[in-house]
């Protein structure tokens, strides 16, 4: 299905011309009650989309597009567990992990059992009854995984810093290792006491190069530090590939399953989150699932105009396809949410970075955008200049916790003021006349004022949405991530692409193996040719190993 052939799409294309000269601020004048009407609530979140370049008519046409692609039916198929991941012939049921629905799903008992095992393990490690090979309690959890086997739990562990029972005592410390860059695991292990260390190897396939390499290094380290010890109590594996985990040496009772119907970037709700349950307590993990379940229910039941993920997705389709937005910024005004953009990068870009439709036909539109971001208010001192006066069109999500978890006077008021101030400034802009008046009022002489005026004006009319949380809690974090998961699904549903596969990454892995064989000059290895440019740098690498 080529969405650009649909009348609803063509209607939006015509409408794009209509809105060319519209000012967002004018829309507030033209549409009494715009603020209230475009402040949506659902799943515990508040989503203010009033500062977007979308009139009442725009939203109406966008929701018509949703109907034109039978988005409600596609959503129902997703929740039913239909084969929505066509290229891998799989369902996508990350919702099952937090809602237990669809009821009666054949995997539901194993999902429930795995959650129970997570509770047992996390409580045993926390109460000290899980002991290492020398009888000492665990004080360090090393999570080894990459991509979806890392980003989600790493982000959540940081975001929920205030929900670590022993944040101040540091009684159980977590160390997340993902990169094959040996510098990281080298430093992590150097500081640890092996007898008190539990290594959790997380890999859906249990074949990922980075994870295998880091797990083997961790195993070697444990063997060296605890010679002759029974290492079984120092390893847990989380995988769909139970055989590979067993071959690696993890005992079956210390191996927790994953399922093919849960994509890596959608898996933080599974045993991938075990280290989080250990360091933050199982209840915190359970509450995060509950928050996501609340967003699942909202997404599955809310009508289009009040549906947070659907509305967010349609706005992204609007900007991506009709304003040629190249990127989308997510700016959390909360220090401990600063890793959220990295998680969302994989979620959005690995899901939507496609060029063919579900039925393998060339995609007629550009799908997905480059998602990036950084913590507010720091970004104001780093990249906001481009957002204000650059010639790029960058839609922004500001994420704003309304209540602080600290009691320090003044800080949160300033944080909120900065967030709202940016959103207003981006929308309002600053005209040449306003700049001239400001310069005159400050006594700047006319010559300097005339010279400075063009440098100080802001075009404005730059859209942003504000996602307000009451405060960062396990529930609101769960709802926020589920919001973005369903936003991704809705965008893919409009474009008729598969958001649940990632065939593209396999080719890069294949070339890496080819270059590795060349570097190793292993005669047994398949010495397939590499490009001359690559050969040149392999030579450079070789020379660097034996400096004169
Ligand atoms: O190569 C990309 C990818 O497959 C991601 O989709 C996944 O989250 C990551 O690698 C890790 O995969 P695994 O959990 O199988 O180690």
Coordinates of C-alpha atoms and ligand atoms in Angstrom, one line a residue:
X1 CA 0.0 0.0 0.0
X2 CA 1.4 3.4 -1.1
X3 CA 0.1 5.9 1.4
X4 CA 0.8 8.8 -0.9
X5 CA -2.0 7.5 -3.3
X6 CA -4.6 7.9 -0.6
X7 CA -7.1 10.8 -0.9
X8 CA -6.4 11.7 2.7
X9 CA -2.7 12.0 1.9
X10 CA -3.4 14.2 -1.1
X11 CA -5.7 16.3 1.1
X12 CA -2.8 16.9 3.5
X13 CA -0.5 17.8 0.6
X14 CA -3.0 20.4 -0.6
X15 CA -3.4 21.6 3.0
X16 CA 0.4 22.0 3.4
X17 CA 0.2 24.9 0.9
X18 CA -2.7 26.4 2.8
X19 CA -0.7 26.5 6.0
X20 CA 2.5 27.8 4.4
X21 CA 2.2 31.3 6.0
X22 CA 0.4 30.4 9.1
X23 CA 1.9 31.5 12.4
X24 CA 1.3 29.2 15.4
X25 CA 0.5 32.2 17.5
X26 CA -2.2 33.2 15.0
X27 CA -3.8 29.8 15.5
X28 CA -4.4 30.7 19.2
X29 CA -6.2 33.8 18.0
X30 CA -8.2 32.0 15.4
X31 CA -9.1 29.0 17.6
X32 CA -10.5 30.1 21.0
X33 CA -9.8 27.4 23.6
X34 CA -6.9 26.0 21.5
X35 CA -4.8 25.5 24.6
X36 CA -7.4 23.5 26.4
X37 CA -8.5 21.5 23.4
X38 CA -4.9 20.5 22.5
X39 CA -3.8 19.5 25.9
X40 CA -4.4 15.8 25.9
X41 CA -4.4 13.5 28.9
X42 CA -3.9 9.8 29.0
X43 CA -1.9 7.0 30.7
X44 CA -1.0 9.5 33.5
X45 CA 0.7 11.9 31.1
X46 CA -0.3 15.4 29.9
X47 CA 0.5 16.1 26.2
X48 CA 0.3 19.7 25.2
X49 CA 0.4 19.9 21.4
X50 CA -1.0 23.5 21.1
X51 CA 2.4 24.9 20.0
X52 CA 2.4 22.8 16.8
X53 CA 2.0 24.0 13.2
X54 CA -1.3 22.3 12.9
X55 CA -4.7 24.0 12.8
X56 CA -8.0 22.4 13.7
X57 CA -8.3 21.6 10.0
X58 CA -4.8 20.0 10.0
X59 CA -5.6 17.7 12.9
X60 CA -8.9 16.7 11.2
X61 CA -7.1 15.7 8.0
X62 CA -4.4 13.9 10.0
X63 CA -7.0 11.8 11.8
X64 CA -8.7 11.2 8.5
X65 CA -5.4 9.8 7.3
X66 CA -5.4 7.5 10.4
X67 CA -8.8 6.2 9.3
X68 CA -7.6 5.9 5.7
X69 CA -4.9 3.5 6.7
X70 CA -7.3 1.6 9.1
X71 CA -5.0 2.4 12.0
X72 CA -7.6 1.2 14.5
X73 CA -7.7 -2.2 12.8
X74 CA -3.9 -2.3 12.7
X75 CA -3.8 -1.5 16.4
X76 CA -6.3 -4.2 17.2
X77 CA -4.2 -6.7 15.3
X78 CA -1.1 -5.6 17.3
X79 CA -2.9 -6.2 20.6
X80 CA -4.5 -9.5 19.4
X81 CA -1.0 -10.9 18.7
X82 CA -1.4 -11.1 15.0
X83 CA 1.7 -11.5 12.8
X84 CA 2.4 -7.8 12.5
X85 CA 6.1 -8.4 12.0
X86 CA 5.7 -9.9 8.5
X87 CA 9.3 -10.3 7.5
X88 CA 10.0 -12.4 10.5
X89 CA 6.5 -13.9 10.7
X90 CA 6.2 -12.9 14.3
X91 CA 3.7 -11.0 16.6
X92 CA 4.9 -8.0 18.6
X93 CA 3.6 -8.5 22.1
X94 CA 5.7 -6.3 24.4
X95 CA 2.4 -5.3 25.9
X96 CA 1.8 -8.9 27.1
X97 CA 4.8 -8.4 29.5
X98 CA 3.0 -5.6 31.3
X99 CA -0.7 -6.3 30.9
X100 CA -0.9 -10.1 30.7
X101 CA -3.1 -9.5 27.6
X102 CA -4.2 -11.0 25.3
X103 CA -5.7 -13.3 27.9
X104 CA -5.0 -16.9 27.3
X105 CA -1.9 -16.2 25.1
X106 CA 0.1 -19.5 25.1
X107 CA 3.2 -17.7 26.4
X108 CA 1.3 -15.9 29.3
X109 CA 2.1 -18.6 31.9
X110 CA 5.9 -18.5 31.1
X111 CA 5.8 -14.7 31.1
X112 CA 4.2 -14.7 34.6
X113 CA 6.6 -17.4 35.8
X114 CA 9.6 -15.4 34.5
X115 CA 8.3 -12.3 36.4
X116 CA 8.0 -14.4 39.5
X117 CA 11.6 -15.7 39.1
X118 CA 12.7 -12.1 38.7
X119 CA 11.1 -11.2 42.0
X120 CA 12.7 -14.2 43.7
X121 CA 16.1 -13.5 42.4
X122 CA 16.0 -9.7 43.0
X123 CA 14.8 -10.3 46.5
X124 CA 17.4 -12.9 47.2
X125 CA 20.2 -10.7 46.0
X126 CA 18.9 -7.8 47.9
X127 CA 18.4 -9.6 51.2
X128 CA 21.8 -11.3 50.9
X129 CA 20.5 -14.8 50.7
X130 CA 22.0 -15.1 47.2
X131 CA 25.6 -15.7 48.0
X132 CA 28.6 -15.9 45.7
X133 CA 31.0 -18.9 45.5
X134 CA 32.8 -17.8 48.7
X135 CA 29.6 -17.3 50.7
X136 CA 29.7 -13.5 50.4
X137 CA 26.6 -11.5 49.5
X138 CA 26.4 -9.7 46.1
X139 CA 27.4 -6.1 46.1
X140 CA 27.9 -5.5 42.4
X141 CA 25.7 -6.4 39.4
X142 CA 27.4 -6.2 36.0
X143 CA 24.8 -6.0 33.2
X144 CA 26.3 -7.1 29.9
X145 CA 24.2 -6.4 26.8
X146 CA 24.0 -4.0 23.9
X147 CA 21.2 -2.2 22.0
X148 CA 17.8 -3.2 23.3
X149 CA 19.5 -5.5 25.7
X150 CA 21.1 -2.5 27.4
X151 CA 19.6 0.9 26.6
X152 CA 16.2 0.5 28.2
X153 CA 17.3 -0.8 31.6
X154 CA 20.3 1.5 31.7
X155 CA 18.0 4.5 31.0
X156 CA 15.5 3.4 33.6
X157 CA 18.1 2.7 36.3
X158 CA 19.3 6.3 35.8
X159 CA 15.8 7.8 35.5
X160 CA 14.7 6.1 38.7
X161 CA 17.7 7.1 40.8
X162 CA 15.4 8.4 43.5
X163 CA 13.8 4.9 43.7
X164 CA 16.9 3.0 44.5
X165 CA 16.4 1.7 48.1
X166 CA 20.1 2.0 48.9
X167 CA 21.0 5.0 46.7
X168 CA 23.0 6.5 49.5
X169 CA 24.5 3.4 50.9
X170 CA 25.3 2.1 47.4
X171 CA 25.0 -1.4 48.9
X172 CA 24.3 -2.9 45.5
X173 CA 25.9 -1.1 42.7
X174 CA 25.1 -1.6 39.0
X175 CA 27.6 -1.5 36.1
X176 CA 26.2 -1.5 32.6
X177 CA 28.7 -2.7 29.9
X178 CA 27.7 -2.7 26.3
X179 CA 30.5 -1.6 24.0
X180 CA 33.1 -4.1 22.7
X181 CA 35.6 -1.4 23.4
X182 CA 37.7 -3.2 26.0
X183 CA 38.4 0.0 27.9
X184 CA 35.0 0.0 29.4
X185 CA 34.8 -3.5 30.8
X186 CA 38.5 -3.2 31.7
X187 CA 37.7 -0.3 34.0
X188 CA 34.5 -1.8 35.3
X189 CA 36.1 -5.1 36.4
X190 CA 39.2 -3.4 37.8
X191 CA 37.2 -1.9 40.6
X192 CA 35.2 -4.9 41.6
X193 CA 35.6 -7.7 44.1
X194 CA 34.7 -10.9 42.2
X195 CA 33.4 -12.7 45.2
X196 CA 30.6 -10.1 45.5
X197 CA 29.9 -9.7 41.8
X198 CA 27.0 -11.1 39.8
X199 CA 27.2 -10.9 36.0
X200 CA 23.9 -10.8 34.1
X201 CA 24.4 -11.6 30.4
X202 CA 21.5 -10.2 28.4
X203 CA 21.2 -11.2 24.7
X204 CA 18.1 -12.2 22.9
X205 CA 20.2 -14.2 20.4
X206 CA 23.2 -14.9 22.6
X207 CA 25.3 -14.4 19.5
X208 CA 25.9 -10.6 19.5
X209 CA 29.6 -10.0 19.1
X210 CA 29.9 -7.3 21.8
X211 CA 28.0 -9.2 24.4
X212 CA 29.8 -12.5 23.7
X213 CA 33.2 -10.8 23.9
X214 CA 32.3 -9.0 27.2
X215 CA 30.8 -12.0 28.7
X216 CA 33.9 -14.1 27.9
X217 CA 36.1 -11.4 29.4
X218 CA 34.0 -11.3 32.5
X219 CA 34.1 -15.1 32.8
X220 CA 37.9 -15.1 32.4
X221 CA 38.1 -12.5 35.1
X222 CA 36.0 -14.5 37.5
X223 CA 38.0 -17.6 36.8
X224 CA 41.2 -15.7 37.5
X225 CA 39.9 -14.0 40.7
X226 CA 38.1 -17.1 42.0
X227 CA 40.3 -20.0 40.8
X228 CA 38.5 -23.4 41.0
X229 CA 35.3 -21.8 42.3
X230 CA 31.9 -22.8 41.3
X231 CA 31.0 -19.7 39.2
X232 CA 27.3 -20.6 38.7
X233 CA 26.2 -18.2 41.4
X234 CA 28.1 -15.4 39.6
X235 CA 26.3 -15.7 36.3
X236 CA 22.7 -15.2 35.1
X237 CA 21.7 -15.3 31.5
X238 CA 18.6 -13.7 29.8
X239 CA 18.0 -15.0 26.3
X240 CA 15.7 -16.7 23.8
X241 CA 18.7 -19.0 23.0
X242 CA 18.7 -21.1 26.1
X243 CA 21.1 -23.7 24.5
X244 CA 23.7 -21.0 23.8
X245 CA 23.5 -19.7 27.3
X246 CA 24.0 -23.2 28.6
X247 CA 26.9 -23.8 26.3
X248 CA 28.4 -20.6 27.7
X249 CA 28.2 -22.2 31.1
X250 CA 25.1 -20.6 32.7
X251 CA 23.0 -23.1 34.5
X252 CA 19.4 -23.6 33.5
X253 CA 18.1 -22.4 36.8
X254 CA 20.0 -19.2 36.3
X255 CA 18.8 -18.6 32.8
X256 CA 15.6 -16.5 32.2
X257 CA 13.8 -16.7 28.9
X258 CA 13.0 -14.0 26.3
X259 CA 10.5 -14.5 23.5
X260 CA 10.6 -13.9 19.7
X261 CA 7.4 -11.8 19.9
X262 CA 9.3 -9.2 21.9
X263 CA 11.8 -7.1 19.9
X264 CA 15.1 -6.1 21.5
X265 CA 14.2 -2.4 21.6
X266 CA 10.8 -3.3 23.1
X267 CA 12.2 -5.7 25.7
X268 CA 13.0 -3.6 28.9
X269 CA 9.7 -5.0 30.4
X270 CA 11.2 -8.5 30.3
X271 CA 14.0 -10.1 32.3
X272 CA 16.2 -7.7 30.4
X273 CA 15.3 -5.5 33.3
X274 CA 16.5 -7.9 35.9
X275 CA 19.5 -5.8 37.1
X276 CA 17.1 -2.9 37.5
X277 CA 14.8 -5.1 39.6
X278 CA 17.8 -6.0 41.7
X279 CA 19.2 -2.6 42.3
X280 CA 15.9 -0.7 42.5
X281 CA 13.8 -3.5 44.0
X282 CA 11.2 -5.6 42.2
X283 CA 8.3 -3.4 43.3
X284 CA 9.9 -0.5 41.4
X285 CA 10.1 -2.7 38.3
X286 CA 6.5 -3.9 38.8
X287 CA 5.3 -0.3 39.1
X288 CA 7.1 0.6 35.8
X289 CA 5.2 -2.2 34.1
X290 CA 1.9 -0.9 35.6
X291 CA 2.7 2.6 34.2
X292 CA 3.3 1.1 30.7
X293 CA 0.1 -0.9 31.0
X294 CA -1.9 2.3 31.7
X295 CA -0.5 3.8 28.5
X296 CA -1.4 0.5 26.6
X297 CA -4.9 0.8 27.8
X298 CA -5.1 4.5 26.8
X299 CA -3.7 3.8 23.4
X300 CA -5.9 0.9 22.7
X301 CA -9.1 2.7 23.8
X302 CA -8.9 6.5 23.3
X303 CA -10.5 8.1 20.3
X304 CA -8.2 9.6 17.8
X305 CA -8.4 13.2 18.9
X306 CA -7.6 12.3 22.5
X307 CA -5.1 9.6 21.7
X308 CA -1.6 10.6 22.8
X309 CA 0.6 8.2 20.9
X310 CA -1.6 8.5 17.7
X311 CA -1.6 12.3 17.8
X312 CA 2.2 12.4 18.4
X313 CA 2.7 10.0 15.5
X314 CA 0.5 12.0 13.1
X315 CA 2.4 15.2 13.9
X316 CA 5.7 13.4 13.2
X317 CA 4.3 12.2 9.9
X318 CA 3.1 15.7 9.1
X319 CA 6.5 17.3 9.8
X320 CA 8.5 14.4 8.4
X321 CA 6.7 14.1 5.1
X322 CA 5.2 17.6 4.5
X323 CA 7.9 19.8 6.1
X324 CA 10.8 17.5 5.3
X325 CA 11.9 17.6 8.9
X326 CA 15.2 15.8 9.0
X327 CA 15.3 15.2 12.7
X328 CA 13.2 15.3 15.9
X329 CA 14.6 16.5 19.2
X330 CA 13.6 15.0 22.6
X331 CA 14.7 17.3 25.4
X332 CA 13.9 16.0 28.9
X333 CA 14.0 18.8 31.5
X334 CA 15.2 16.3 34.2
X335 CA 18.8 15.4 34.8
X336 CA 18.0 11.7 35.4
X337 CA 16.0 11.4 32.2
X338 CA 19.1 12.3 30.2
X339 CA 19.6 8.8 28.8
X340 CA 16.0 8.7 27.4
X341 CA 16.9 10.1 24.0
X342 CA 19.5 7.3 23.5
X343 CA 16.9 4.7 24.2
X344 CA 14.4 6.4 21.9
X345 CA 17.0 6.6 19.2
X346 CA 17.1 2.9 18.9
X347 CA 13.3 2.6 19.4
X348 CA 12.5 5.1 16.6
X349 CA 15.4 4.8 14.2
X350 CA 15.8 1.0 14.3
X351 CA 12.0 0.7 13.9
X352 CA 11.4 3.4 11.3
X353 CA 14.6 3.5 9.3
X354 CA 13.2 1.5 6.4
X355 CA 12.9 2.0 2.7
X356 CA 10.4 -0.7 1.7
X357 CA 6.9 -1.4 2.8
X358 CA 5.7 -4.5 4.7
X359 CA 5.1 -6.1 1.3
X360 CA 8.6 -5.3 0.1
X361 CA 7.7 -2.5 -2.3
X362 CA 9.9 0.7 -2.4
X363 CA 8.6 3.3 0.1
X364 CA 7.3 6.4 -1.6
X365 CA 8.0 8.6 1.4
X366 CA 11.0 9.2 3.8
X367 CA 10.2 7.2 6.9
X368 CA 11.5 8.0 10.3
X369 CA 13.6 10.9 11.4
X370 CA 16.9 11.2 13.1
X371 CA 16.0 11.3 16.8
X372 CA 18.4 13.1 19.0
X373 CA 18.2 15.1 22.2
X374 CA 19.8 16.0 25.5
X375 CA 18.9 17.2 28.9
X376 CA 17.4 20.5 29.5
X377 CA 18.4 23.1 30.7
X378 CA 21.9 22.1 29.5
X379 CA 20.9 22.1 25.9
X380 CA 20.2 25.8 26.1
X381 CA 23.9 26.3 26.4
X382 CA 24.8 23.8 23.7
X383 CA 22.4 23.3 20.8
X384 CA 19.5 25.7 21.2
X385 CA 21.2 28.3 19.1
X386 CA 20.5 26.2 16.0
X387 CA 17.0 25.5 17.1
X388 CA 16.4 29.2 17.4
X389 CA 18.2 30.8 14.5
X390 CA 19.3 27.9 12.3
X391 CA 17.6 27.3 8.9
X392 CA 16.5 23.9 10.0
X393 CA 13.0 22.7 10.9
X394 CA 13.4 20.6 14.1
X395 CA 10.2 19.6 15.9
X396 CA 10.8 19.2 19.6
X397 CA 9.3 17.2 22.5
X398 CA 10.0 18.9 25.8
X399 CA 9.5 16.4 28.7
X400 CA 8.7 18.3 31.9
X401 CA 8.2 16.8 35.4
X402 CA 6.0 19.2 37.2
X403 CA 7.1 18.2 40.7
X404 CA 10.6 17.8 41.9
X405 CA 11.8 14.9 44.0
X406 CA 14.2 17.1 45.9
X407 CA 13.3 19.9 48.4
X408 CA 15.9 22.5 47.3
X409 CA 14.4 25.9 47.0
X410 CA 14.3 27.7 43.6
X411 CA 15.8 25.0 41.4
X412 CA 12.6 23.4 40.1
X413 CA 10.9 26.7 39.5
X414 CA 13.8 27.7 37.3
X415 CA 13.8 24.4 35.5
X416 CA 10.1 24.7 34.7
X417 CA 10.6 28.4 33.7
X418 CA 13.4 27.5 31.4
X419 CA 11.5 24.7 29.7
X420 CA 8.3 26.8 29.2
X421 CA 10.4 29.8 28.2
X422 CA 12.1 27.9 25.4
X423 CA 8.9 26.6 24.0
X424 CA 7.4 30.1 24.0
X425 CA 10.5 31.8 22.5
X426 CA 10.7 29.1 19.7
X427 CA 7.0 29.7 18.9
X428 CA 6.9 33.5 19.3
X429 CA 10.2 34.4 17.6
X430 CA 11.5 38.0 17.9
X431 CA 10.9 40.4 15.1
X432 CA 13.3 43.1 13.8
X433 CA 11.1 45.8 15.2
X434 CA 11.0 44.1 18.6
X435 CA 14.8 43.8 18.5
X436 CA 15.1 47.5 17.5
X437 CA 12.9 48.5 20.4
X438 CA 14.8 46.4 22.8
X439 CA 18.2 47.8 21.6
X440 CA 16.9 51.4 21.8
X441 CA 15.5 50.8 25.3
X442 CA 18.9 49.5 26.4
X443 CA 20.5 52.7 25.0
X444 CA 22.4 51.0 22.2
X445 CA 23.6 53.6 19.7
X446 CA 21.8 53.5 16.3
X447 CA 24.8 52.4 14.3
X448 CA 25.5 49.4 16.5
X449 CA 21.8 48.6 16.8
X450 CA 21.4 48.6 13.0
X451 CA 24.3 46.3 12.7
X452 CA 23.1 43.9 15.4
X453 CA 19.4 43.8 14.4
X454 CA 19.6 41.0 11.8
X455 CA 21.7 38.9 14.2
X456 CA 19.2 39.2 17.0
X457 CA 15.9 38.5 15.2
X458 CA 14.2 35.1 15.6
X459 CA 11.9 33.8 12.9
X460 CA 10.0 31.8 15.5
X461 CA 7.1 29.7 14.4
X462 CA 9.1 26.6 15.5
X463 CA 6.8 23.9 16.8
X464 CA 7.2 22.0 20.1
X465 CA 5.1 19.6 22.2
X466 CA 5.3 19.4 25.9
X467 CA 4.9 16.1 27.7
X468 CA 4.2 16.9 31.3
X469 CA 4.6 14.3 34.0
X470 CA 3.4 14.9 37.6
X471 CA 6.8 13.7 38.6
X472 CA 9.3 11.0 37.5
X473 CA 8.1 7.8 39.0
X474 CA 8.3 4.2 37.9
X475 CA 4.7 4.5 36.6
X476 CA 5.3 7.7 34.7
X477 CA 8.5 6.4 33.2
X478 CA 6.7 3.3 32.1
X479 CA 3.9 5.3 30.5
X480 CA 6.4 7.6 28.8
X481 CA 8.3 4.8 27.1
X482 CA 5.1 3.0 26.1
X483 CA 3.9 6.3 24.7
X484 CA 6.9 6.4 22.4
X485 CA 6.6 2.6 21.5
X486 CA 3.0 3.2 20.4
X487 CA 4.0 6.4 18.6
X488 CA 6.5 4.4 16.6
X489 CA 3.8 1.8 15.8
X490 CA 1.4 4.4 14.5
X491 CA 3.9 6.0 12.3
X492 CA 4.8 2.6 10.8
X493 CA 1.1 1.9 10.4
X494 CA 0.7 5.1 8.3
X495 CA 3.7 4.3 6.1
X496 CA 2.9 0.5 6.0
X497 CA 6.4 -0.4 7.1
X498 CA 7.5 -3.0 9.6
X499 CA 8.7 -1.4 12.8
X500 CA 9.7 -4.7 14.4
X501 CA 12.5 -6.0 12.2
X502 CA 16.1 -4.7 11.6
X503 CA 17.6 -6.5 8.7
X504 CA 19.9 -3.6 7.8
X505 CA 22.1 -4.0 10.8
X506 CA 23.1 -7.5 9.8
X507 CA 25.2 -6.3 6.8
X508 CA 27.3 -4.1 8.9
X509 CA 28.1 -7.0 11.3
X510 CA 29.0 -9.1 8.3
X511 CA 31.5 -6.5 7.0
X512 CA 33.0 -6.1 10.5
X513 CA 33.7 -9.9 10.6
X514 CA 35.3 -9.6 7.2
X515 CA 37.6 -6.8 8.3
X516 CA 38.4 -8.6 11.5
X517 CA 39.5 -11.6 9.5
X518 CA 41.8 -9.3 7.4
X519 CA 43.2 -7.8 10.6
X520 CA 43.8 -11.2 12.1
X521 CA 45.3 -12.5 8.9
X522 CA 43.9 -15.8 10.0
X523 CA 44.7 -18.2 7.1
X524 CA 41.7 -20.3 8.1
X525 CA 39.4 -17.3 8.1
X526 CA 37.5 -16.5 4.9
X527 CA 39.8 -13.7 3.6
X528 CA 37.1 -12.0 1.5
X529 CA 38.4 -8.8 -0.2
X530 CA 37.7 -5.5 1.4
X531 CA 37.8 -2.1 -0.2
X532 CA 41.2 -0.5 -0.8
X533 CA 40.2 2.4 1.6
X534 CA 39.7 -0.2 4.3
X535 CA 42.9 -2.0 3.5
X536 CA 44.8 1.3 3.9
X537 CA 43.4 1.8 7.4
X538 CA 44.1 -1.8 8.3
X539 CA 47.7 -1.1 7.4
X540 CA 47.6 2.0 9.5
X541 CA 46.2 0.0 12.4
X542 CA 49.0 -2.7 12.0
X543 CA 51.7 -0.1 12.0
X544 CA 50.3 1.5 15.1
X545 CA 50.7 -1.8 17.0
X546 CA 54.4 -1.8 16.5
X547 CA 55.4 1.9 16.8
X548 CA 59.1 2.4 15.8
Ligands
LIG1 O1 22.0 -5.6 15.9 C1 20.9 -4.9 16.3 C2 20.3 -5.7 17.5 O2 19.8 -6.9 17.0 C3 19.2 -4.9 18.2 O3 18.0 -5.0 17.5 C4 19.3 -5.6 19.5 O4 18.6 -4.9 20.5 C5 20.8 -5.7 19.8 O5 21.3 -5.9 18.5 C6 21.2 -6.8 20.7 O6 20.8 -8.0 20.3 P1 20.8 -9.2 21.3 O7 19.8 -8.9 22.4 O8 20.4 -10.4 20.5 O9 22.2 -9.4 21.8

